Amino acid sequence: MSLDSKVPHGEMDKKWTDYKGHVKLVNPANKRKLEIIVVGTGLAGASAAASLGEMGYKVKAFCFQDSPRRAHSIAAQGGINAAKNYQNDGDSVFRLFYDTVKGGDYRAREANVHRLAEVSAAIIDQCVAQGVPFAREYGGLLSNRSFGGTQVQRTFYAAGQTGQQLLLGAYSALERQVALGNVTMYNRHEMLDIVKIDGKARGIIARDLVNGTLEKHFGHAVLLCTGGYGNVFYLSTNAMGSNVTAAWKAHKQGAFFGNPCFTQIHPTCIPVSGDYQSKLTLMSESLRNDGRIWVPMKKDDNRKAVDIPEAERDYYLERRYPAFGNLVPRDVASRAAKERCDEGYGVGTTKLAVYLDFKDAIVRYGKIEAGKTGNDTADHDSIVKMGKAVVEEKYGNLFEMYEKITGENPYEMPMRIYPAVHYTMGGLWVDYELKTTVDGLYALGEANFSDHGANRLGASALMQGLADGYFVIPYTLGNYLADDIRTASIPTSHPAFEEAEKKVSDRINTLMNIKGKQTVESFHKRLGKIMWDKCGMARNAQGLQEAISEIQALKKEFWSDVKIPGDINEMNPELDKAGRVADFIELGELMCKDALDRNESCGGHFREESQTEDGEAKRDDDHYSFVSAWEFKGESEWQLNKEPLTFEIVKPTQRSYK
């Protein structure tokens, strides 16, 4: 089956404007009669719920945390891209569009990416109006820094906590609508299924996580804004609660899953320290602006980093990719670090780490500070002191976090970093309007597949989440709901609601009655190890086939021997986790299947059978220039549907950052 992405006709830079000019509208009086369910209240969900509430719709927002302020969007550190060209360094909407398509290794849909680039500037204006405290230059203009995969400075930031500040902006907009009565918040509620009536999404079944009761909620449309599925790997930079459950339930109800094997490995994470660890910590990619990445030139060099002279250091990214240096995209930087460690040049106790060194930046900034005061005779110690103050202002909270976790002072010793699972480019397949293959069901932000291709450029996750919520869904949703204004609210006593609730309840009872011997956590850990070893930074046919068999066996074992303490009708985090891990196990199998089917390397998906002579990813555009959209057919059974990708403007070429 070939999928219709509903991309408007016409020239690329006019598609979105023309779409908005001709889209169907819902008048204000009718909006008040229409109910919308928003699942997830991170950046995409909070911005969508706030915008739709502001427009007059009746919105119900579901958050499985105790507050939307705890959404994982809070953890994004480095910044948000926008094509404002404040630096006058050659940026433009076209350049952001081009960098994003190329950075995604030509596996994204051009029209969606162009729209993202177009609305990017408006996002910054919206957030400044909300009071988001972006960093500013001396003259008051907003400041920008560089991120990987680009040669311009277009990343707006608030120290090393950009995600937190943007989320507080979206949260304040959301809470305003809650106070006005346009949005009803359901905190500590987890969506456990969607309800379909006559083929359309018409509501959800949610579980109150405090008392365990199931609830039925109606909506004329359902928006899933539930983030990514990186925790399928167990160890990742994601918050431990992040999961795939909402998207997976939708998938099993007919929503196609797009490109599940496209996961992003972030190059700048604190290395694993032991088996006891349950999550990994990200060090912002913004550190690659000023930090230089290197390994010793000698194998198994056990000297302290500061004792290794300059002549014996290999700044391998600068050596291999002179044009972009330390600012190559994430997939390229991650593979290069893995290659050096695999060859025996890794550092630290595990030898699975490389250095990120700020020494040169500290001296450079110190000299600039000395120059500002005309102090040409400043000694080295004074220069270092002034330089450290500048670095602290730009990255202070990140350095503090690193020192807390590792016990080392990164101002004095280079940081040790290693790649880790971070973001997922795969997700529910959506068309240009962000609608899934189920009518009335939409997916926004990281929960959909749409804008990043096989790799995400740094600082574009915040951009996509807010673009979808503030500037895309308010138009596209109206186009669907305009035909629904005569549909009255359907009572939740409708048989479809009763049936869905029973299905959810039966599954919970089945889980509780297994009464096995192994913890949920132990199954999750085992799944993560299979995924990381065989579907992680490098994949090959044999490993993927083994992984599929191992995951199927793990699933059988899980459903016959998992131990869940406690009761159903009470607060039971182990039960919540069990449901999520069961979904991860099924998703893991599909990811391996997708990776096996895609017999090429692109972006974060690196098939060892498909690489150039110097170890770079080798795409196969003749056979794989499509989105893999998987349709659920039954246990361990999926059908592949393809959305062909055509490139009108950014013609696919071998990616080079040299």
mmCIF file of C-alpha atoms in Angstrom, residues 44 333 574:
data_model
loop_
_atom_site.group_PDB
_atom_site.id
_atom_site.type_symbol
_atom_site.label_atom_id
_atom_site.label_comp_id
_atom_site.label_asym_id
_atom_site.label_seq_id
_atom_site.Cartn_x
_atom_site.Cartn_y
_atom_site.Cartn_z
ATOM 1 C CA ALA A 44 4.055 19.587 22.103
ATOM 2 C CA ALA A 333 30.212 12.247 16.013
ATOM 3 C CA GLU A 574 5.336 -1.603 39.485
#
